[in-house]
Amino acid sequence: MVTVNTPEYDRTSELKAFDDTKAGVKGLADGGITKVPRIFHQPPEKLHKFPVSNDSQFSIPVIDLEGVNNDPITRKEVVDKVGNASRKWGFFQVINHGIPVSVMEEMKDGVRRFHEQDVEVKKQYYTRDFTKPVVYNSNFDLYTSLAVNWRDTFFSRMAPDPPKMEDLPPVCRDIMVNYSKQVMNLGNLLLELLSQALGLKPDHLKDMDCGRGLLMLCHYYPGCPKPELALGTSKHADNDFFTVLLQDHIGGLQVLHEDKWIDVPCSPGALVINIGDLLQLISNDAFVSVEHRVLANSDGPRVSVACFFSTSLKSDPVLYVSRNCYQKGIHQNTGKPQ
């Protein structure tokens, strides 16, 4: 997007002034702001382009993973449910996934501890250099987006080459390592189920390194004085294989389904799974990567942890292509004839 300035509104200067505080949206909230700055205003035609559905027939599938590794009948039922959800919705929730509720709660608490610590401590992590082991800022696309999102984030690449323990924030380093390991285990199970749902052997997607990289994004959405003017996260699809999302009780996540926004409820103990662009690609559009967003809210702070199974931010020689190419004699990993 090309930034347009007028004599009355110098957007570039306002963006830079906001960025230079290194305090993020939370800094505005802590300052007692009562009006939403113009840089956060979403264009009404984009904000309200699609209606919000209140139809109870539209609900994100919830899939119980209990016994999936022990009972062949249960396994087949779960594979069918995962496949159907990935084809129709691109989103589903999982329960009895093996990650203890205590670990999930501590992960959310760790995110709060980081964002709510003294701003001078946080500033040491504030950067727009994405090669750093820990990156904290407000909006990675601050200077290029149509409107700034009402959200702060810190993130780290936790696999395959995790940062040194001393590089992670002391207030949450232990739980980041623990949680990421458990998410990796869950991710491997999900890849098996997704592979089988495509009619492939369980290890097919894992052997393609779809579960090798993990990027952990820890979001913090302060309460917004005028949530109808802003968004927590703008409409987008994820450019990864798939995402495992941990969210708190505040809510606000919506999925675009049949040109309507569908609320994703906050279910205690559940994790939200969504298909990314890369998995849609290599499944030859059998699975769908759908657009979603997060509403701003006045009840914040809302926290969430999005774990992206992805090769992003790291050079990777693997070329992923459509299964169509594989069926026509093109190797999925190299893109070369076989």
Short mmCIF file of C-alpha atoms in Angstrom, two decimals:
data_model
loop_
_atom_site.label_atom_id
_atom_site.label_comp_id
_atom_site.label_asym_id
_atom_site.label_seq_id
_atom_site.Cartn_x
_atom_site.Cartn_y
_atom_site.Cartn_z
CA MET A 1 0.00 0.00 0.00
CA VAL A 2 1.19 3.53 -0.79
CA THR A 3 0.87 5.81 2.23
CA VAL A 4 -0.99 9.01 1.36
CA ASN A 5 -0.39 12.04 3.53
CA THR A 6 -2.47 15.22 3.65
CA PRO A 7 -1.77 18.57 5.34
CA GLU A 8 -4.20 17.58 8.09
CA TYR A 9 -2.94 14.02 8.52
CA ASP A 10 0.66 12.91 8.22
CA ARG A 11 0.24 9.14 8.47
CA THR A 12 3.92 8.36 8.02
CA SER A 13 4.90 10.58 10.95
CA GLU A 14 2.17 9.10 13.15
CA LEU A 15 3.31 5.56 12.36
CA LYS A 16 6.92 6.42 13.16
CA ALA A 17 5.98 8.20 16.37
CA PHE A 18 3.99 5.17 17.50
CA ASP A 19 6.80 2.78 16.55
CA ASP A 20 9.45 4.88 18.29
CA THR A 21 7.71 4.55 21.67
CA LYS A 22 8.49 0.80 21.60
CA ALA A 23 5.55 0.48 23.97
CA GLY A 24 3.06 -0.86 21.44
CA VAL A 25 -0.71 -0.72 21.70
CA LYS A 26 -0.44 -1.59 25.39
CA GLY A 27 1.44 1.68 25.88
CA LEU A 28 -1.57 3.55 24.49
CA ALA A 29 -3.95 1.61 26.72
CA ASP A 30 -1.80 2.17 29.80
CA GLY A 31 -1.81 5.90 29.01
CA GLY A 32 -5.58 5.94 29.41
CA ILE A 33 -6.37 6.62 25.77
CA THR A 34 -10.07 7.25 25.13
CA LYS A 35 -9.99 7.69 21.34
CA VAL A 36 -8.64 5.32 18.73
CA PRO A 37 -5.84 7.01 16.73
CA ARG A 38 -6.54 7.34 13.04
CA ILE A 39 -3.77 4.93 12.04
CA PHE A 40 -5.89 2.13 13.56
CA HIS A 41 -9.13 3.00 11.76
CA GLN A 42 -10.26 0.21 9.45
CA PRO A 43 -11.99 1.26 6.19
CA PRO A 44 -15.72 0.68 6.87
CA GLU A 45 -16.23 -0.92 3.46
CA LYS A 46 -13.66 -3.60 4.36
CA LEU A 47 -14.72 -3.97 7.97
CA HIS A 48 -18.36 -4.62 7.09
CA LYS A 49 -18.03 -6.21 3.64
CA PHE A 50 -19.28 -9.58 4.92
CA PRO A 51 -22.07 -10.04 7.51
CA VAL A 52 -21.62 -11.88 10.80
CA SER A 53 -23.70 -15.05 10.88
CA ASN A 54 -25.91 -15.84 13.85
CA ASP A 55 -27.12 -19.09 12.27
CA SER A 56 -26.56 -21.96 14.69
CA GLN A 57 -26.13 -24.43 11.83
CA PHE A 58 -22.74 -22.90 11.12
CA SER A 59 -20.30 -23.99 13.80
CA ILE A 60 -16.64 -24.97 13.74
CA PRO A 61 -16.25 -28.76 14.15
CA VAL A 62 -14.92 -30.02 17.48
CA ILE A 63 -12.97 -33.29 17.21
CA ASP A 64 -12.20 -35.55 20.17
CA LEU A 65 -8.76 -37.19 19.86
CA GLU A 66 -9.27 -39.53 22.81
CA GLY A 67 -8.09 -43.05 21.92
CA VAL A 68 -6.91 -42.11 18.44
CA ASN A 69 -3.63 -44.03 18.89
CA ASN A 70 -5.16 -47.08 20.54
CA ASP A 71 -8.35 -48.02 18.71
CA PRO A 72 -8.40 -48.54 14.90
CA ILE A 73 -12.13 -47.81 14.72
CA THR A 74 -11.70 -44.56 16.63
CA ARG A 75 -8.73 -43.71 14.42
CA LYS A 76 -10.78 -44.09 11.25
CA GLU A 77 -13.61 -41.98 12.67
CA VAL A 78 -11.21 -39.21 13.65
CA VAL A 79 -9.44 -39.30 10.28
CA ASP A 80 -12.81 -38.91 8.54
CA LYS A 81 -13.75 -35.97 10.79
CA VAL A 82 -10.38 -34.26 10.28
CA GLY A 83 -10.67 -34.73 6.53
CA ASN A 84 -14.22 -33.40 6.36
CA ALA A 85 -13.39 -30.36 8.50
CA SER A 86 -10.24 -29.62 6.49
CA ARG A 87 -12.16 -29.81 3.21
CA LYS A 88 -15.27 -27.87 4.21
CA TRP A 89 -14.04 -25.42 6.84
CA GLY A 90 -10.25 -25.34 6.91
CA PHE A 91 -10.74 -24.94 10.67
CA PHE A 92 -11.55 -27.28 13.54
CA GLN A 93 -11.01 -27.57 17.28
CA VAL A 94 -9.45 -30.53 19.05
CA ILE A 95 -10.02 -31.76 22.59
CA ASN A 96 -8.26 -34.53 24.53
CA HIS A 97 -5.19 -33.67 22.48
CA GLY A 98 -2.63 -34.64 25.11
CA ILE A 99 -1.45 -31.20 26.23
CA PRO A 100 -2.39 -30.69 29.91
CA VAL A 101 -4.65 -27.77 30.73
CA SER A 102 -2.09 -26.67 33.32
CA VAL A 103 0.53 -26.26 30.59
CA MET A 104 -1.90 -24.32 28.40
CA GLU A 105 -2.81 -22.00 31.26
CA GLU A 106 0.83 -21.41 32.15
CA MET A 107 1.57 -20.59 28.50
CA LYS A 108 -1.16 -17.93 28.48
CA ASP A 109 0.10 -16.60 31.82
CA GLY A 110 3.62 -16.43 30.37
CA VAL A 111 2.35 -14.29 27.48
CA ARG A 112 0.66 -11.94 29.94
CA ARG A 113 3.79 -11.73 32.08
CA PHE A 114 5.87 -10.70 29.08
CA HIS A 115 3.51 -8.05 27.80
CA GLU A 116 2.65 -6.70 31.25
CA GLN A 117 6.21 -6.38 32.53
CA ASP A 118 7.93 -2.99 32.75
CA VAL A 119 8.15 -1.38 29.32
CA GLU A 120 11.85 -0.68 29.77
CA VAL A 121 12.47 -4.42 30.13
CA LYS A 122 10.37 -5.22 27.06
CA LYS A 123 12.16 -2.62 24.94
CA GLN A 124 15.31 -4.74 24.76
CA TYR A 125 13.34 -7.18 22.57
CA TYR A 126 11.66 -4.52 20.40
CA THR A 127 12.91 -4.84 16.83
CA ARG A 128 11.92 -5.15 13.19
CA ASP A 129 14.87 -7.41 12.47
CA PHE A 130 13.17 -10.77 12.06
CA THR A 131 16.45 -12.65 12.28
CA LYS A 132 16.70 -11.93 16.02
CA PRO A 133 16.02 -14.91 18.34
CA VAL A 134 13.09 -13.04 19.90
CA VAL A 135 11.17 -10.31 18.08
CA TYR A 136 8.75 -8.04 19.95
CA ASN A 137 6.85 -5.28 18.19
CA SER A 138 3.42 -4.03 17.25
CA ASN A 139 2.36 -5.13 13.76
CA PHE A 140 5.08 -6.72 11.63
CA ASP A 141 3.59 -4.86 8.63
CA LEU A 142 3.19 -1.55 10.44
CA TYR A 143 4.42 0.61 7.57
CA THR A 144 2.70 -1.24 4.73
CA SER A 145 -0.74 -2.24 6.02
CA LEU A 146 -3.95 -0.40 5.25
CA ALA A 147 -4.64 0.06 8.97
CA VAL A 148 -2.69 -0.81 12.12
CA ASN A 149 -4.06 -3.74 14.13
CA TRP A 150 -4.91 -3.28 17.80
CA ARG A 151 -2.35 -5.88 18.89
CA ASP A 152 1.19 -6.40 20.15
CA THR A 153 3.21 -9.55 19.50
CA PHE A 154 6.44 -11.28 20.39
CA PHE A 155 7.60 -14.33 18.50
CA SER A 156 10.41 -16.82 18.22
CA ARG A 157 11.31 -19.70 15.91
CA MET A 158 11.22 -22.72 18.23
CA ALA A 159 12.18 -25.42 15.70
CA PRO A 160 14.20 -26.82 14.05
CA ASP A 161 16.89 -24.52 15.48
CA PRO A 162 15.52 -23.14 18.74
CA PRO A 163 17.06 -20.08 20.38
CA LYS A 164 19.39 -20.40 23.32
CA MET A 165 17.58 -20.42 26.66
CA GLU A 166 19.36 -17.23 27.72
CA ASP A 167 17.97 -15.45 24.63
CA LEU A 168 14.36 -16.15 25.58
CA PRO A 169 12.54 -13.75 27.97
CA PRO A 170 13.11 -14.89 31.59
CA VAL A 171 9.43 -14.39 32.50
CA CYS A 172 8.29 -17.07 30.04
CA ARG A 173 11.30 -18.99 28.70
CA ASP A 174 10.60 -22.27 30.51
CA ILE A 175 6.99 -22.51 29.43
CA MET A 176 7.83 -21.50 25.85
CA VAL A 177 10.20 -24.46 25.59
CA ASN A 178 7.82 -26.88 27.33
CA TYR A 179 4.74 -25.83 25.38
CA SER A 180 6.50 -25.82 22.01
CA LYS A 181 7.71 -29.40 22.55
CA GLN A 182 4.19 -30.54 23.33
CA VAL A 183 2.76 -28.70 20.34
CA MET A 184 5.36 -30.39 18.13
CA ASN A 185 4.15 -33.78 19.38
CA LEU A 186 0.54 -32.83 18.67
CA GLY A 187 1.59 -31.50 15.27
CA ASN A 188 3.10 -34.85 14.33
CA LEU A 189 -0.15 -36.60 15.24
CA LEU A 190 -2.17 -34.09 13.22
CA LEU A 191 0.10 -34.64 10.21
CA GLU A 192 -0.56 -38.37 10.43
CA LEU A 193 -4.31 -37.78 10.52
CA LEU A 194 -4.16 -35.28 7.67
CA SER A 195 -2.05 -37.67 5.60
CA GLN A 196 -4.53 -40.49 6.12
CA ALA A 197 -7.42 -38.16 5.32
CA LEU A 198 -5.75 -37.61 1.93
CA GLY A 199 -5.54 -41.36 1.39
CA LEU A 200 -1.80 -41.40 2.02
CA LYS A 201 0.42 -43.29 4.46
CA PRO A 202 0.50 -41.75 7.97
CA ASP A 203 4.10 -40.53 7.66
CA HIS A 204 3.70 -38.95 4.21
CA LEU A 205 3.42 -35.29 5.27
CA LYS A 206 5.97 -35.74 8.05
CA ASP A 207 8.44 -37.18 5.54
CA MET A 208 7.95 -33.99 3.51
CA ASP A 209 9.16 -32.02 6.57
CA CYS A 210 5.77 -30.35 7.07
CA GLY A 211 6.27 -30.67 10.83
CA ARG A 212 9.91 -29.62 10.97
CA GLY A 213 9.62 -25.88 11.56
CA LEU A 214 7.69 -24.18 14.36
CA LEU A 215 7.17 -20.44 14.74
CA MET A 216 5.54 -19.31 17.99
CA LEU A 217 3.64 -15.99 17.97
CA CYS A 218 2.40 -14.67 21.31
CA HIS A 219 -0.31 -12.04 20.83
CA TYR A 220 -1.65 -9.48 23.29
CA TYR A 221 -4.81 -7.50 22.47
CA PRO A 222 -5.41 -4.66 24.97
CA GLY A 223 -8.93 -3.42 25.60
CA CYS A 224 -9.97 -0.98 22.87
CA PRO A 225 -12.00 2.16 23.67
CA LYS A 226 -13.83 2.04 20.30
CA PRO A 227 -13.62 -1.58 19.08
CA GLU A 228 -16.06 -0.91 16.23
CA LEU A 229 -13.38 1.22 14.51
CA ALA A 230 -10.49 -1.24 14.64
CA LEU A 231 -9.51 -4.88 14.32
CA GLY A 232 -7.28 -7.01 16.50
CA THR A 233 -6.05 -8.84 13.41
CA SER A 234 -7.08 -8.00 9.85
CA LYS A 235 -8.56 -10.55 7.44
CA HIS A 236 -5.89 -12.97 6.25
CA ALA A 237 -5.03 -16.61 5.58
CA ASP A 238 -1.99 -18.31 7.11
CA ASN A 239 0.99 -18.92 4.80
CA ASP A 240 2.11 -22.12 6.55
CA PHE A 241 1.22 -25.82 6.54
CA PHE A 242 -1.14 -25.52 9.49
CA THR A 243 -1.53 -23.56 12.72
CA VAL A 244 -2.24 -24.63 16.30
CA LEU A 245 -3.93 -21.79 18.20
CA LEU A 246 -4.29 -21.45 21.95
CA GLN A 247 -6.76 -18.70 22.91
CA ASP A 248 -8.16 -17.41 26.17
CA HIS A 249 -11.79 -16.85 27.18
CA ILE A 250 -12.23 -13.38 25.64
CA GLY A 251 -13.03 -14.53 22.11
CA GLY A 252 -13.11 -12.52 18.90
CA LEU A 253 -11.71 -15.01 16.36
CA GLN A 254 -13.92 -15.26 13.26
CA VAL A 255 -13.69 -17.48 10.17
CA LEU A 256 -14.99 -16.46 6.74
CA HIS A 257 -17.28 -19.27 5.60
CA GLU A 258 -19.66 -18.99 2.65
CA ASP A 259 -19.21 -15.19 2.64
CA LYS A 260 -20.19 -14.88 6.31
CA TRP A 261 -18.13 -14.39 9.44
CA ILE A 262 -18.51 -17.30 11.86
CA ASP A 263 -17.46 -16.94 15.49
CA VAL A 264 -14.98 -19.50 16.80
CA PRO A 265 -16.09 -20.14 20.39
CA CYS A 266 -13.63 -20.39 23.25
CA SER A 267 -13.91 -23.96 24.50
CA PRO A 268 -12.03 -24.76 27.74
CA GLY A 269 -9.14 -27.11 27.06
CA ALA A 270 -9.57 -26.98 23.28
CA LEU A 271 -7.04 -25.93 20.66
CA VAL A 272 -7.98 -24.40 17.30
CA ILE A 273 -6.40 -25.96 14.19
CA ASN A 274 -6.45 -24.30 10.78
CA ILE A 275 -5.12 -25.32 7.40
CA GLY A 276 -2.50 -23.03 5.84
CA ASP A 277 -1.75 -22.04 2.26
CA LEU A 278 1.08 -24.56 1.85
CA LEU A 279 -1.09 -27.51 2.86
CA GLN A 280 -3.82 -26.36 0.49
CA LEU A 281 -1.18 -26.28 -2.23
CA ILE A 282 0.31 -29.72 -1.69
CA SER A 283 -3.12 -31.30 -1.15
CA ASN A 284 -4.14 -29.99 -4.58
CA ASP A 285 -6.89 -27.86 -2.97
CA ALA A 286 -8.41 -30.87 -1.21
CA PHE A 287 -7.89 -28.97 2.04
CA VAL A 288 -8.73 -25.29 2.20
CA SER A 289 -6.86 -22.40 3.76
CA VAL A 290 -9.54 -19.88 4.68
CA GLU A 291 -9.45 -16.25 5.69
CA HIS A 292 -10.02 -15.27 9.28
CA ARG A 293 -9.73 -12.24 11.55
CA VAL A 294 -9.78 -11.18 15.20
CA LEU A 295 -12.14 -8.47 16.42
CA ALA A 296 -10.96 -5.70 18.70
CA ASN A 297 -12.77 -5.72 22.03
CA SER A 298 -13.33 -3.53 25.04
CA ASP A 299 -13.01 -6.44 27.48
CA GLY A 300 -9.28 -7.08 27.00
CA PRO A 301 -6.62 -7.91 27.35
CA ARG A 302 -7.05 -10.96 25.13
CA VAL A 303 -4.06 -13.28 24.74
CA SER A 304 -3.42 -16.04 22.24
CA VAL A 305 -0.52 -18.22 21.12
CA ALA A 306 -0.35 -19.18 17.45
CA CYS A 307 2.11 -21.95 16.58
CA PHE A 308 2.83 -22.03 12.85
CA PHE A 309 4.16 -25.22 11.32
CA SER A 310 6.11 -23.44 8.66
CA THR A 311 9.40 -22.95 6.86
CA SER A 312 9.08 -19.16 7.03
CA LEU A 313 11.96 -16.95 8.21
CA LYS A 314 14.39 -19.73 7.33
CA SER A 315 15.97 -20.61 4.01
CA ASP A 316 14.68 -24.00 2.83
CA PRO A 317 15.71 -25.75 -0.41
CA VAL A 318 12.53 -27.84 -0.51
CA LEU A 319 10.09 -26.94 -3.28
CA TYR A 320 6.48 -27.83 -2.52
CA VAL A 321 4.14 -28.33 -5.45
CA SER A 322 0.62 -29.58 -6.04
CA ARG A 323 -0.20 -33.27 -5.73
CA ASN A 324 -1.29 -32.94 -9.37
CA CYS A 325 2.40 -32.64 -10.24
CA TYR A 326 3.23 -35.66 -8.12
CA GLN A 327 0.60 -37.71 -9.95
CA LYS A 328 2.07 -36.53 -13.26
CA GLY A 329 5.56 -37.71 -12.31
CA ILE A 330 6.96 -34.65 -10.53
CA HIS A 331 8.61 -35.24 -7.17
CA GLN A 332 6.92 -33.21 -4.41
CA ASN A 333 10.12 -32.28 -2.60
CA THR A 334 12.34 -31.27 -5.50
CA GLY A 335 9.89 -30.46 -8.26
CA LYS A 336 12.02 -32.61 -10.57
CA PRO A 337 10.86 -35.52 -12.77
CA GLN A 338 11.13 -38.91 -11.09
#
